[in-house]
Coordinates of C-alpha atoms in Angstrom, one line a residue:
Chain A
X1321 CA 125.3 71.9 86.0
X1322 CA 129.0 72.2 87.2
X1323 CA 129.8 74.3 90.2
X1324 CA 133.2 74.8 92.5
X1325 CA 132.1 74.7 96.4
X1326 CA 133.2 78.2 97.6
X1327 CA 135.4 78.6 100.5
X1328 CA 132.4 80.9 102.2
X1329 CA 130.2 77.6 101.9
X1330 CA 132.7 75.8 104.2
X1331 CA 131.8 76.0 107.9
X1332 CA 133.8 74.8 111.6
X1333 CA 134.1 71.4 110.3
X1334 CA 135.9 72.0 107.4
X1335 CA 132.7 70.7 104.8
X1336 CA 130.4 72.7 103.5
X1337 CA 127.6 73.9 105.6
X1338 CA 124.3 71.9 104.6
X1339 CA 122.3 75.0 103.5
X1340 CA 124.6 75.8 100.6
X1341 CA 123.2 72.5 99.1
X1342 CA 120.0 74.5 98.8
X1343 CA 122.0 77.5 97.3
X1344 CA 123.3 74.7 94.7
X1345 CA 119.3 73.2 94.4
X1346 CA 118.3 77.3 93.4
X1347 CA 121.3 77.5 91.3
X1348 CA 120.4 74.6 89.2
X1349 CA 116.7 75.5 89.0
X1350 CA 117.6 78.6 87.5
X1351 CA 120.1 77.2 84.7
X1352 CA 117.3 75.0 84.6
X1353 CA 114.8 77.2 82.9
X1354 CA 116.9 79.2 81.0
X1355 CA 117.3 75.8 79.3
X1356 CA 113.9 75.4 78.9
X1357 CA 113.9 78.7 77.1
X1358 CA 112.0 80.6 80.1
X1359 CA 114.3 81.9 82.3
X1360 CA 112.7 82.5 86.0
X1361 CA 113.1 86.6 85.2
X1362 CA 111.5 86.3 82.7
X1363 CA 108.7 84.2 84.3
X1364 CA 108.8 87.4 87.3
X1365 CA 108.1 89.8 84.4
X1366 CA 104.7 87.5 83.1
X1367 CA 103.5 88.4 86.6
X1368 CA 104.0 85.1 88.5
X1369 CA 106.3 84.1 91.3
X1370 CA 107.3 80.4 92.5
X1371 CA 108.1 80.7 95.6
X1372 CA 109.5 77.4 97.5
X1373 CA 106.8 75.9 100.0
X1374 CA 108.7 72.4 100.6
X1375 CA 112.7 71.5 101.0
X1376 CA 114.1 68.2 101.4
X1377 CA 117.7 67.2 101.8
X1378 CA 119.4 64.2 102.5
X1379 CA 123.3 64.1 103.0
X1380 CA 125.7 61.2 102.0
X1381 CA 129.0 62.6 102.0
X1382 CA 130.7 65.8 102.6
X1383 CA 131.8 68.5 100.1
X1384 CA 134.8 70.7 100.8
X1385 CA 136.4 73.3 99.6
X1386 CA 137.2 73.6 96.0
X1387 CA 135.3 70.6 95.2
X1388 CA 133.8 70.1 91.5
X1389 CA 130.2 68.9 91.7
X1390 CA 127.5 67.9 89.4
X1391 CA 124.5 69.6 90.4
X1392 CA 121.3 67.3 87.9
X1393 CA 117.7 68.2 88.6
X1394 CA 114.9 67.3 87.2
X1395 CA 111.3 67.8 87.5
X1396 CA 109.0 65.2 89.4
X1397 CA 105.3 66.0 90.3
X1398 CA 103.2 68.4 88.3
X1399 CA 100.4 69.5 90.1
X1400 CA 98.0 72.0 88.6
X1401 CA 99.7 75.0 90.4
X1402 CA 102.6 73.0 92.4
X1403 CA 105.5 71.8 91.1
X1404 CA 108.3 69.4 92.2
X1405 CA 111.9 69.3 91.1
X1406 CA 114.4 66.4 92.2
X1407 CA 118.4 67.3 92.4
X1408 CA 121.4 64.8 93.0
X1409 CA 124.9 66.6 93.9
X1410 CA 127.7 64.4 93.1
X1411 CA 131.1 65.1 93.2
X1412 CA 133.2 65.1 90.2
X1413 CA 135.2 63.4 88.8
X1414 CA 134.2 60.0 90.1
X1415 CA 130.4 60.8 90.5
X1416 CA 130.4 59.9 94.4
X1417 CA 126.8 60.9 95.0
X1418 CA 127.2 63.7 98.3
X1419 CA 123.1 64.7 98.3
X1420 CA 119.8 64.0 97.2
X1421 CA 116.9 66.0 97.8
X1422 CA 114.1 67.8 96.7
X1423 CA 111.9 71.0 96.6
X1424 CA 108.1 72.0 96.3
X1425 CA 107.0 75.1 94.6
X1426 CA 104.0 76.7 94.0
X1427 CA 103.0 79.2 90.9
X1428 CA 101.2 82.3 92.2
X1429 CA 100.0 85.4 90.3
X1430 CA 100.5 89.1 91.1
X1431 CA 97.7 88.6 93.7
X1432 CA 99.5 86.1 95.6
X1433 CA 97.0 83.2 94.6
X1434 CA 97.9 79.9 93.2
X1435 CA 97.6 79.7 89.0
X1436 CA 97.6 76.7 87.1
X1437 CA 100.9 75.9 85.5
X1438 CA 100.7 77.0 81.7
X1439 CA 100.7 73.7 79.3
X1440 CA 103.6 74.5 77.8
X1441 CA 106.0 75.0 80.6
X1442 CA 104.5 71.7 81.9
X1443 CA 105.7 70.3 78.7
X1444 CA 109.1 72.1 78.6
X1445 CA 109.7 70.2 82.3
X1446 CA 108.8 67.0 81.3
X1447 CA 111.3 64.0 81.8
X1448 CA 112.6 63.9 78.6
X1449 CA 113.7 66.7 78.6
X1450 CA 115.0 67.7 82.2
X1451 CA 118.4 65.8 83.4
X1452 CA 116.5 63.1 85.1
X1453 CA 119.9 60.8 85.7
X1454 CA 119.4 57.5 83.3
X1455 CA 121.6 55.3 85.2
X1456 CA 120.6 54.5 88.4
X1457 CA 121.6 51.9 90.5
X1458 CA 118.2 50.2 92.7
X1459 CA 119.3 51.3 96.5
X1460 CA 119.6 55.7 95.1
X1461 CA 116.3 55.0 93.1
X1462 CA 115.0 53.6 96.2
X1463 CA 116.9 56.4 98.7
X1464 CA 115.0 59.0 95.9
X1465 CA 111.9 56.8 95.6
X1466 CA 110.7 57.5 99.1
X1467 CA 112.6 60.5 100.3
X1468 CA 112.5 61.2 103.4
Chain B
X1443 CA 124.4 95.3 120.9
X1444 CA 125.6 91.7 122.0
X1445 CA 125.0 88.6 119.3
X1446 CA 126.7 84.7 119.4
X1447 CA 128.9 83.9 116.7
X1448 CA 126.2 81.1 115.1
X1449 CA 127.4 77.9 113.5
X1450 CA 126.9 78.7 109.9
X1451 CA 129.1 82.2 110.2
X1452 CA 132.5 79.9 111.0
X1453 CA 134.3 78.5 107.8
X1454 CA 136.9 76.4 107.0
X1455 CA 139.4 78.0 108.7
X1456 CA 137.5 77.7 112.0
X1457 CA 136.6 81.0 112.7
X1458 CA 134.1 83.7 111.8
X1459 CA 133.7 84.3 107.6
X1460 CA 135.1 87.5 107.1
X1461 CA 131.9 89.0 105.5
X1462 CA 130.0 88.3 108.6
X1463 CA 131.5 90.9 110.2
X1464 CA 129.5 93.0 107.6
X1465 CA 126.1 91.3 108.4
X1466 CA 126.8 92.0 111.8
X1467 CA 127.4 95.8 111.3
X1468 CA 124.1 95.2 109.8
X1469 CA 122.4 93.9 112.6
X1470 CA 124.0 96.5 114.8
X1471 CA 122.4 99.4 112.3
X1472 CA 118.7 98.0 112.6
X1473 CA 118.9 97.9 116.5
X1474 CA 120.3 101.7 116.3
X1475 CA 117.8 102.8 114.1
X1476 CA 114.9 101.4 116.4
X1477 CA 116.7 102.4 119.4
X1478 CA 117.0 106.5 118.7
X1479 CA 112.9 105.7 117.6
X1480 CA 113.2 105.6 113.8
X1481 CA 113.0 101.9 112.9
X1482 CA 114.2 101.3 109.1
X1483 CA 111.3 99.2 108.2
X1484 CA 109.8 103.0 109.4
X1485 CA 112.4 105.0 107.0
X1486 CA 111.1 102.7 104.0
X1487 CA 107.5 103.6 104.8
X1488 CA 107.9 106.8 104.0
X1489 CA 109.6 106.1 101.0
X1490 CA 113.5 106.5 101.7
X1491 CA 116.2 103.9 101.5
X1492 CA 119.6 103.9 102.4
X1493 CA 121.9 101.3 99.9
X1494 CA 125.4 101.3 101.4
X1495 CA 128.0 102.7 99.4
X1496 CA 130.8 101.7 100.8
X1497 CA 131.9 99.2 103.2
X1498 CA 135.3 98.7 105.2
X1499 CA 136.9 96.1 107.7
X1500 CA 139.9 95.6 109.6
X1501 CA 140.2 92.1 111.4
X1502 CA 142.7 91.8 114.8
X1503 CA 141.3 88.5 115.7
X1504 CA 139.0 86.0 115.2
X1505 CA 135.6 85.4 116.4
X1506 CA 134.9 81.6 117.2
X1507 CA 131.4 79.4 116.9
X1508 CA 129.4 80.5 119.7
X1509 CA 131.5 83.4 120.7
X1510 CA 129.7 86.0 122.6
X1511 CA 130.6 89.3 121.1
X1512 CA 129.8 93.1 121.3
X1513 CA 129.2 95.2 118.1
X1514 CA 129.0 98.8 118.9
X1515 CA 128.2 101.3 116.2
X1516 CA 128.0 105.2 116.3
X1517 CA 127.6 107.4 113.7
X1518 CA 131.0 109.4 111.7
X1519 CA 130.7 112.0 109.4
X1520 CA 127.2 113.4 108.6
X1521 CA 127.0 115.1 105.2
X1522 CA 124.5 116.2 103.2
X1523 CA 122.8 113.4 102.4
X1524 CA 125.5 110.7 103.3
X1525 CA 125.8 109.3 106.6
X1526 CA 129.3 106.8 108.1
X1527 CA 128.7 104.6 110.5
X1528 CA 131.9 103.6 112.9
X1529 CA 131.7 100.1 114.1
X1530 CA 133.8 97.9 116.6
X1531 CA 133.4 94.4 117.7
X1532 CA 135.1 93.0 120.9
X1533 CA 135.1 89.7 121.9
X1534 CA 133.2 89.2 125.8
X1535 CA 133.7 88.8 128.3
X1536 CA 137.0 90.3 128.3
X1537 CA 136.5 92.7 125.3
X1538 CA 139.1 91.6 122.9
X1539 CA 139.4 94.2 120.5
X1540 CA 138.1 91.7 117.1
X1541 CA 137.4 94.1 114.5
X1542 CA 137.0 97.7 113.3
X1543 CA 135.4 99.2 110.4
X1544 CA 132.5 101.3 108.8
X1545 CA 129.9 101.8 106.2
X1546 CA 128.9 104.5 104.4
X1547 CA 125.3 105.2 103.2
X1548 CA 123.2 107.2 100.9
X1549 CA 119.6 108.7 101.5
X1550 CA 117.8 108.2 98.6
X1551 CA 114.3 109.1 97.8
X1552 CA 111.7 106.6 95.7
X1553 CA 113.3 108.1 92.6
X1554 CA 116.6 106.6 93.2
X1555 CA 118.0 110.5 94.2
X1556 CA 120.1 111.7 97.1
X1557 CA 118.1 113.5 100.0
X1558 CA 118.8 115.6 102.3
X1559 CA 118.9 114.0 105.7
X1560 CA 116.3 115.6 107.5
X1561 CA 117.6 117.0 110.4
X1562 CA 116.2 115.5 113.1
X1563 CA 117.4 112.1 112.1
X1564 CA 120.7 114.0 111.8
X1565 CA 120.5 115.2 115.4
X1566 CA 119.2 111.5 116.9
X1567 CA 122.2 110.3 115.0
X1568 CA 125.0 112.7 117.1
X1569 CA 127.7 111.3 118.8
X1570 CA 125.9 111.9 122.6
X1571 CA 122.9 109.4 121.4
X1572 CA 125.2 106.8 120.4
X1573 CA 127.5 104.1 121.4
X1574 CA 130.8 105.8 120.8
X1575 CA 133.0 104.1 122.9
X1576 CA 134.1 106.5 125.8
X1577 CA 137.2 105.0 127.3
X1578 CA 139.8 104.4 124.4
X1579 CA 143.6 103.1 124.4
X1580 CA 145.3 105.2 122.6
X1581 CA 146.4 102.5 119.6
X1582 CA 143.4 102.2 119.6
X1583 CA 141.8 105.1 119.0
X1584 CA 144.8 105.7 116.1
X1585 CA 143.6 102.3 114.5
X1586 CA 140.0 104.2 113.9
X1587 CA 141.3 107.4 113.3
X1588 CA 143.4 106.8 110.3
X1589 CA 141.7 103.7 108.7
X1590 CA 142.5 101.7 106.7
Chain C
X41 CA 136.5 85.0 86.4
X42 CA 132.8 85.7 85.5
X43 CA 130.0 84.4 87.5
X44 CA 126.1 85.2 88.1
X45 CA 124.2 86.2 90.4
X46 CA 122.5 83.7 92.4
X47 CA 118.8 84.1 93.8
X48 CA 120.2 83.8 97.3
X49 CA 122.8 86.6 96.7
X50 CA 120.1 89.0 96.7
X51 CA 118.3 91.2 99.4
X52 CA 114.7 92.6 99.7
X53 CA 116.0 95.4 97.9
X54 CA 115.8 93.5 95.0
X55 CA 119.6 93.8 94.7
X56 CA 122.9 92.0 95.5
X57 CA 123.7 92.0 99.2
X58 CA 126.8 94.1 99.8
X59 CA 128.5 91.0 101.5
X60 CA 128.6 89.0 98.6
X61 CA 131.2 91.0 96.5
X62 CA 133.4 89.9 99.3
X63 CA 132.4 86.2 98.8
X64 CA 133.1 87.1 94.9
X65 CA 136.3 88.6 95.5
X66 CA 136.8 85.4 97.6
X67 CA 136.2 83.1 94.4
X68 CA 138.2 85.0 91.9
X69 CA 141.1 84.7 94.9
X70 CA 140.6 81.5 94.5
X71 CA 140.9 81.1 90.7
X72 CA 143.6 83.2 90.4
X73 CA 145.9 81.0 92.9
X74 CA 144.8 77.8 90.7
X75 CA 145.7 79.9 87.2
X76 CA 149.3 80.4 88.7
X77 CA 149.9 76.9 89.4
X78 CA 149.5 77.3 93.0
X79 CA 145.7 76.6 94.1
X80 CA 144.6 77.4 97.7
X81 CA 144.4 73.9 98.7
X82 CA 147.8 73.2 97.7
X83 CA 149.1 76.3 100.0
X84 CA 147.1 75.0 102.9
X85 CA 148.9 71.2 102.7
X86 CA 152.3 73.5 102.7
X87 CA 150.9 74.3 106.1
X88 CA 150.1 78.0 105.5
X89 CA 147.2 80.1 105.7
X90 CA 146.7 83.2 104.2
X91 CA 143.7 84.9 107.1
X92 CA 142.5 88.2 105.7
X93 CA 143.5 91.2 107.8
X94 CA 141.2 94.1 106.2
X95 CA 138.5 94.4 103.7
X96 CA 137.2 97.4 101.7
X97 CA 134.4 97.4 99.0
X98 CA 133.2 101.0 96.7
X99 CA 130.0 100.2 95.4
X100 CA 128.9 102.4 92.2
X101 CA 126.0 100.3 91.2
X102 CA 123.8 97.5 91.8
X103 CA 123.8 94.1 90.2
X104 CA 120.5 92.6 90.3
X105 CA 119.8 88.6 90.0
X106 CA 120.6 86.4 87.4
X107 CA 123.4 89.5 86.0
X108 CA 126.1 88.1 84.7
X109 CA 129.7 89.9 86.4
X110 CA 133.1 89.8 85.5
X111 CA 135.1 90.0 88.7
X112 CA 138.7 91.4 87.9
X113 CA 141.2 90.6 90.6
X114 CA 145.1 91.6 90.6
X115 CA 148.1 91.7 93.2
X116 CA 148.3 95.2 94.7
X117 CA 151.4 95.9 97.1
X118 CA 153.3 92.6 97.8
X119 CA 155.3 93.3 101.1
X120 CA 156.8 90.7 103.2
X121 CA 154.0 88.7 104.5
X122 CA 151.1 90.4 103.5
X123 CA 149.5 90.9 100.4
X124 CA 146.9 93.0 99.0
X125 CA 144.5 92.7 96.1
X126 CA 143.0 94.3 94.1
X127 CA 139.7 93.9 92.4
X128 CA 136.6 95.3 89.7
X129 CA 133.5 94.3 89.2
X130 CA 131.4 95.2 86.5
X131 CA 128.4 93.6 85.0
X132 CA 128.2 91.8 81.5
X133 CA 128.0 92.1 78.7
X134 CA 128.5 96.4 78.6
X135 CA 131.2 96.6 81.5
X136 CA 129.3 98.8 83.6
X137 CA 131.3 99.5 86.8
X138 CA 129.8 98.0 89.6
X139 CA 132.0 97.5 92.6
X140 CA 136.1 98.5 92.8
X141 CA 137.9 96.6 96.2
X142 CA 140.8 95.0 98.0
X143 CA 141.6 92.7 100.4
X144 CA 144.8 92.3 102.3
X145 CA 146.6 88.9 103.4
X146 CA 149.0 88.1 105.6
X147 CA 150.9 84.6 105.3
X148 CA 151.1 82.8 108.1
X149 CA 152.6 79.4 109.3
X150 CA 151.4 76.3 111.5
X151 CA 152.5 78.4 114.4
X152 CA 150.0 81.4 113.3
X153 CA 153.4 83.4 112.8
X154 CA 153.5 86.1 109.5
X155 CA 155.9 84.0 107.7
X156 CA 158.1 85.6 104.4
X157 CA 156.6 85.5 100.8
X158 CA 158.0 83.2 99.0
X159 CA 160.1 84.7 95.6
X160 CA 158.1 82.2 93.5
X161 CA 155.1 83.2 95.1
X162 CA 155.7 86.9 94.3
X163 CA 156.5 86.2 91.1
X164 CA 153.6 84.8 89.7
X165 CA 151.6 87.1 91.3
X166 CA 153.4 90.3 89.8
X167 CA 151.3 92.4 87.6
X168 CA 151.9 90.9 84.4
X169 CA 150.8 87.7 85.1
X170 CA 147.2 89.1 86.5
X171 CA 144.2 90.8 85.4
X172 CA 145.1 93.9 85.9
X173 CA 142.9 95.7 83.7
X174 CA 144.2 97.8 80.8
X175 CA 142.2 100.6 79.7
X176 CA 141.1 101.7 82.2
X177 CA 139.7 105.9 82.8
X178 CA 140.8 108.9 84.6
X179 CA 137.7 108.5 86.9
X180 CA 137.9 104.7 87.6
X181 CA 141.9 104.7 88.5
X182 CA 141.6 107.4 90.7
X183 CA 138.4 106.2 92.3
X184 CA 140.8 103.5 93.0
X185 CA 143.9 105.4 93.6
X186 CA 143.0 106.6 97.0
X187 CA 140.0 104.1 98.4
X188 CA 138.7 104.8 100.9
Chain D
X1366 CA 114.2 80.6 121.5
X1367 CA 113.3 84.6 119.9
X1368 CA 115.3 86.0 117.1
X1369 CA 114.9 89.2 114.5
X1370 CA 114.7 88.4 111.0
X1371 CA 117.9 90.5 109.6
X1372 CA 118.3 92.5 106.4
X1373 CA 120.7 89.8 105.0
X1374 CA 118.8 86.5 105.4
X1375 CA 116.0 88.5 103.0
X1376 CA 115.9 88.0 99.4
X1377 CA 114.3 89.9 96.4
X1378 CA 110.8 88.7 97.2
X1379 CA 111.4 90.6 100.3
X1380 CA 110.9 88.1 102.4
X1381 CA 113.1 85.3 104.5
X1382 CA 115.1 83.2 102.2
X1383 CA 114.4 79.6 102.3
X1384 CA 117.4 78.7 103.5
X1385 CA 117.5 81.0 106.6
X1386 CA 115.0 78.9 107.9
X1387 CA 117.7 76.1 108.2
X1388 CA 120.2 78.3 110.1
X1389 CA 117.4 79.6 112.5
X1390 CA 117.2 75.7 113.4
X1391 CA 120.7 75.3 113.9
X1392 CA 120.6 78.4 116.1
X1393 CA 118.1 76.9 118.1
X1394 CA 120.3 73.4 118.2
X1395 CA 123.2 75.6 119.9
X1396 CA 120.8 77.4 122.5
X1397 CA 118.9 73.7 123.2
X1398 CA 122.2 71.5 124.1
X1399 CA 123.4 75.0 126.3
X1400 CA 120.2 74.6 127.8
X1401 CA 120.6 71.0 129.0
X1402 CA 123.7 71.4 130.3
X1403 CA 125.7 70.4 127.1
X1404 CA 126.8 72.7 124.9
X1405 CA 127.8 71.6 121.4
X1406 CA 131.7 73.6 122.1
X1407 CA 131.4 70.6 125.1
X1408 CA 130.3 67.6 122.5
X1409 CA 133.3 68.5 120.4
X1410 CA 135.7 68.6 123.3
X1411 CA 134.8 65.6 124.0
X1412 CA 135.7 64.6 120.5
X1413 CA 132.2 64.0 119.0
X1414 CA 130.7 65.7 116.7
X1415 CA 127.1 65.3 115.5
X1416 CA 126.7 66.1 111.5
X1417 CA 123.7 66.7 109.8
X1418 CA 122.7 63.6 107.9
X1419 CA 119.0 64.7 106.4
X1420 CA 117.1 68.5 106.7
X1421 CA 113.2 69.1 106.1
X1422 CA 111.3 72.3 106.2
X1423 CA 107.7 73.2 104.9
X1424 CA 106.9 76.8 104.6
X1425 CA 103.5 78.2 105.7
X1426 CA 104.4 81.8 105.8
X1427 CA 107.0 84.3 104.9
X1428 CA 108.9 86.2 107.6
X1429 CA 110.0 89.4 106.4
X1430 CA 112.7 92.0 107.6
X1431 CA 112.9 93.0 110.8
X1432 CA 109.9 90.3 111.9
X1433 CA 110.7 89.0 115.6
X1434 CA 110.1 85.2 115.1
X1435 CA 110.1 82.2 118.0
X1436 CA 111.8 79.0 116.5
X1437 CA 110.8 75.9 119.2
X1438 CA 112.7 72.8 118.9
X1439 CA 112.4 69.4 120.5
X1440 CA 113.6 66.1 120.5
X1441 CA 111.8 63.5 117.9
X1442 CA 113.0 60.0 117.8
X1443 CA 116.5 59.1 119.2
X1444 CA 117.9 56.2 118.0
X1445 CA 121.2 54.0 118.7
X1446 CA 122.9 56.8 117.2
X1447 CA 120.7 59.1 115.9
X1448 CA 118.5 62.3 116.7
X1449 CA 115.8 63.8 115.3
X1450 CA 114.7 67.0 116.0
X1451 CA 111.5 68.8 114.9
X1452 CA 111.4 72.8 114.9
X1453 CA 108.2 75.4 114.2
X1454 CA 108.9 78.9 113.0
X1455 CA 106.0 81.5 114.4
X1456 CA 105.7 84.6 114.1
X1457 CA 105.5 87.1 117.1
X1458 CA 103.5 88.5 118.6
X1459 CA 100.6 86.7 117.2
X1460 CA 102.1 82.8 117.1
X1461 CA 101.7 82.6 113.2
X1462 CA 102.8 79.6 112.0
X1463 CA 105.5 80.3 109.7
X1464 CA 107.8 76.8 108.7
X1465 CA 107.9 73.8 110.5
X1466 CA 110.8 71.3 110.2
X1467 CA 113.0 68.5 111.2
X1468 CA 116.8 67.8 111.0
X1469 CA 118.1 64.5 112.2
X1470 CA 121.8 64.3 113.2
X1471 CA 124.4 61.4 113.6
X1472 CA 127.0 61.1 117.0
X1473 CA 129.9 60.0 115.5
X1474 CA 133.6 59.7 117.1
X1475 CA 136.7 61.0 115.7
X1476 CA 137.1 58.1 113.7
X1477 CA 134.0 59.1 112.0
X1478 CA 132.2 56.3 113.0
X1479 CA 128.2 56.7 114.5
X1480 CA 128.5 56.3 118.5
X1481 CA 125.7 55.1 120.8
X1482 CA 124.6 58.5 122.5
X1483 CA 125.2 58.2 125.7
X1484 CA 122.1 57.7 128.2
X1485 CA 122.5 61.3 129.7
X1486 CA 122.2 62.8 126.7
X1487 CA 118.6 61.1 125.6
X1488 CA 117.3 61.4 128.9
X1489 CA 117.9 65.0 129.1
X1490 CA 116.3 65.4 125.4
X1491 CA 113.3 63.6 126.4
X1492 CA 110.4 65.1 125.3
X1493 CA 109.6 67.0 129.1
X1494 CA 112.7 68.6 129.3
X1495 CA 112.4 70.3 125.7
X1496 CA 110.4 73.2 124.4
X1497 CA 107.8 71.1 122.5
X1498 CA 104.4 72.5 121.9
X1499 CA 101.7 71.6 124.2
X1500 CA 99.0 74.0 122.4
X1501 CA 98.3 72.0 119.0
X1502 CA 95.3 72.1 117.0
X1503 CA 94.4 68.9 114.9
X1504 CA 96.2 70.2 111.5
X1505 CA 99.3 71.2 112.4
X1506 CA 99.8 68.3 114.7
X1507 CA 99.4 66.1 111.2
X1508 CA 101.4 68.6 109.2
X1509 CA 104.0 67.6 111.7
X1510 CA 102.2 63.9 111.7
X1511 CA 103.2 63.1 108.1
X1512 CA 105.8 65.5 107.1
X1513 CA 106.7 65.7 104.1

């Protein structure tokens, strides 16, 4: 997923302010199941919520203003209720990786318990068919390996 | 009221984002509210809400990271079931005028319908119970009375 | 310009938070400076800024997450520093009205000094070449005719 | 360090947005070096600046509107030229534990290049002079043990 940095994501030191990675991480995990064909509101309307219980992010570079990046994300553990999904921002066009991180989330029913995640969205997430990156080179799979 | 300018309000340009002026006048609402004894958390309770309908800003100079600042707030034109809010923010210690504007607000009921504002919220609200500034310059008191 | 609505745009009222139009209007500025050849970034190594001096936002109804918006944006007065916009939001795919706007800039040197428009500047920014939009109703152009 | 949550930082699950949680640390950064004698405006005069190179946050509880919170911070390992700092989020006025965290931070020059922090600084980050807990039972000592 392609996104400009906005200039309201820029802080005093001219980069953007390292929370608005997280923005980009919620960003991408949206476009990520309407890709899967089960778009979060639609997931809200079934009765559940996933809400976050676990952020991770580790900075490389700085984006500024009115830079293209590539958000990818793709899903890592799947736990019987928990769920964890891996991002890489890089910024386009060269692909100069600027963040990696990560985030933990748990499926709860109306009754704020946790529910085991239905078979097929497990399937829906698998590798193949998230945007796990295919070429990596050994020190990011290593930074990503063993984050943080 | 009296808030710091934090870190992740500043942008690019150095200075305070524009819309955090807003989220101030915000902040400055909820301590009004629980100061005249009618908290909004308390307002939602028994069913009312208050969406903004309109918001305004004029900027005469910028707010810096860590900034100690002043937000005053007192309430404009009470209508039937609408409700203005003034707002200034000066700049302390010396009270640099930094920005003037206001909001305007609905009562709605839990059917998404305008209410009557009951009148003693109406009466808590008047000029003597709130933080209209007393001693005004007189360009300044022209900047608020013919805005924007 | 069209967007969505991000998760962390929203408030516990379920709905977009009043500030983000602004950040909105702040994106489609920025879009329309790179569709007339003269991006933001490119102003800024011309050693300008373009601070904003006032902002105003009429909300007629709420955008929820994951909405998709158009955000209309197009040069209002054009005096000789400053510069106001104009802008419409209104959710996809019917058009319903959701927010009408402006912001107004004043150009300003290295030495924080309003500095003159430039004619080219003007020029590309005259009504033809933006959104401006065309049909538009009795209602909607003279909710907009005398804001606020 | 005490702070309200406010209306913006909520988001349609009507509670504290994730990434609030990461400005309430930075908050707490600004009121830790003012309380040592250094405050962060200082550490840029001096022409440092100290970015964030990696953020972590695990999320027990939500915070909703209005909630008074107490975010504690103190120093973790300091290296040559790095800091990290470790955070918990509770709730007043009970002490729930709501998020607990780390950031860790780089000095660098205005060449951009990492800087030994100088001896002053560590010593008055050492562990006595900073806010951290001295009431822990066992598991949240090794939720902080092993994070993440």
């Amino acid at each position: 997923m392609r996104l400009r940095a906005r200039f309201a994501e820029t802080d005093a030191m001219r980069i953007v302010h390292h929370t608005e990675y997280f923005v980009w991480f919620e960003v991408a995990r949206t476009e990520l199941l309407r890709s899967i064909g089960l778009p979060y509101t639609e997931i809200q309307r079934r009765g559940f919520n996933t809400p976050l219980v676990e952020a991770y992010a580790s900075y490389k570079a700085p984006a500024r203003y009115d830079d293209e990046v590539e958000v990818k994300i793709w899903a890592g553990r799947i736990g019987r209720s928990s769920l964890r999904l891996e991002y890489e921002v890089t910024k386009l066009p060269g692909g100069e990786p600027l963040c990696v991180g990560h985030t933990v989330h748990v499926l709860i029913g109306g009754d704020g318990k946790p529910k085991k995640i239905p078979d097929d969205l497990k399937e829906r997430l698998s590798p193949s068919s998230t945007e796990r990156p295919t070429r990596r080179t050994p020190s990011r799979t290593s930074s990503r390996a063993a984050p943080p």
